[in-house]
Amino acid sequence: MAYHDVQSIKGEIQFEPSAGRIEVMHFELDSLSFLTFSALFGQRQAGQGIDNQLPSSFADSILEGPSHYVHILDGEIEELSGKLDVYIQKTSSLFIEGEQSDFIRQTLRQALELAKQHEACSSPTASYPFIYLMVDDMLDAALELWVATAILVDPFLKWTVYMNPTLPPLANRPLTSTTNDSRIPIHSMNQLESYSLICTQLRSAVEKRAARVCRVLLSKFEQRLLQKQRVGSFRTFLATIILLNCVERMEWLFRSWECEHYIQRVRLIQHHG
């Protein structure tokens, strides 16, 4: 869908590279947890056609308004997806603390703690054998998949988007008051079309990242099952619980999209949140 939307609008509007960068995040209070992308911009003339993927009420408001600029992320979905790895690592604990289920939250906390122990061990040793390293890699993958599915499934986890015309995309320094002054918010109330397109691109990038991590995780499960040692069985157990929770949530998402009432409700949440 993201490819269709972006290609469609590129056929309608002449885009050019934009100065500065687009900043996206879920947790504004954490100045280190954000992503930056190069941006493209173009001008939509008043009354110009618009892609029919948007709900009719939103499309009508765009058509009836004056000419305006449209911003999108610069890059193919594969390229955008590659930036998510570090972001998910930075924000994993924040997503975990927002989990409503006590059992799942405690499971994720335990898995995250064990994964951090793995990071502190740079090479296999007698006290930390290779099998532990392999299983903790599996925990890392399970946690990343869980965060990715949380972003995809929870309609209340909305992207916050800013256009920052003064900083380059690769300047990954913390967001401070000096850099915030020049930021321009992009949301459903002031730039609906830009916000919808950027969120669609981000969603597609998260989906691609989740699919890749899922393949890695299933491969690690297969390797683990072929091992005869029982070392690391608790870590495998935790990874299994996390994977099953991801499967449960994604199955719920697919089933819920069969309900038109739910689709309209989620669209309203996403566009007016």
Short mmCIF file of N, CA and C in Angstrom, two decimals, residues 152-154 246-260 263:
data_model
loop_
_atom_site.label_atom_id
_atom_site.label_comp_id
_atom_site.label_asym_id
_atom_site.label_seq_id
_atom_site.Cartn_x
_atom_site.Cartn_y
_atom_site.Cartn_z
N LEU A 152 2.74 -1.87 15.08
CA LEU A 152 1.78 -2.17 14.02
C LEU A 152 0.36 -2.33 14.54
N VAL A 153 0.21 -2.91 15.72
CA VAL A 153 -1.11 -3.33 16.19
C VAL A 153 -1.83 -2.26 17.00
N ASP A 154 -1.13 -1.56 17.87
CA ASP A 154 -1.79 -0.65 18.81
C ASP A 154 -2.18 0.65 18.11
N CYS A 246 3.33 -12.23 19.98
CA CYS A 246 3.37 -11.53 18.69
C CYS A 246 2.39 -12.15 17.70
N VAL A 247 2.38 -13.48 17.64
CA VAL A 247 1.47 -14.18 16.72
C VAL A 247 0.02 -13.88 17.08
N GLU A 248 -0.28 -13.91 18.38
CA GLU A 248 -1.64 -13.64 18.83
C GLU A 248 -2.09 -12.24 18.42
N ARG A 249 -1.22 -11.26 18.61
CA ARG A 249 -1.59 -9.89 18.28
C ARG A 249 -1.78 -9.70 16.78
N MET A 250 -0.89 -10.29 15.97
CA MET A 250 -1.01 -10.13 14.53
C MET A 250 -2.24 -10.85 14.00
N GLU A 251 -2.57 -12.00 14.58
CA GLU A 251 -3.79 -12.69 14.16
C GLU A 251 -5.01 -11.84 14.49
N TRP A 252 -4.99 -11.22 15.67
CA TRP A 252 -6.10 -10.33 16.04
C TRP A 252 -6.21 -9.17 15.06
N LEU A 253 -5.06 -8.62 14.65
CA LEU A 253 -5.08 -7.50 13.72
C LEU A 253 -5.69 -7.90 12.39
N PHE A 254 -5.25 -9.03 11.84
CA PHE A 254 -5.78 -9.48 10.55
C PHE A 254 -7.27 -9.74 10.62
N ARG A 255 -7.72 -10.35 11.71
CA ARG A 255 -9.15 -10.64 11.85
C ARG A 255 -9.95 -9.35 12.03
N SER A 256 -9.39 -8.40 12.76
CA SER A 256 -10.12 -7.17 13.02
C SER A 256 -10.30 -6.34 11.76
N TRP A 257 -9.37 -6.46 10.82
CA TRP A 257 -9.50 -5.69 9.59
C TRP A 257 -10.63 -6.20 8.71
N GLU A 258 -11.18 -7.35 9.04
CA GLU A 258 -12.35 -7.84 8.30
C GLU A 258 -13.61 -7.10 8.72
N CYS A 259 -13.52 -6.37 9.83
CA CYS A 259 -14.68 -5.63 10.36
C CYS A 259 -14.59 -4.18 9.91
N GLU A 260 -15.51 -3.74 9.07
CA GLU A 260 -15.48 -2.38 8.53
C GLU A 260 -15.61 -1.33 9.63
N ILE A 263 -12.25 -0.75 11.12
CA ILE A 263 -11.37 -0.01 10.21
C ILE A 263 -11.64 1.48 10.32
#
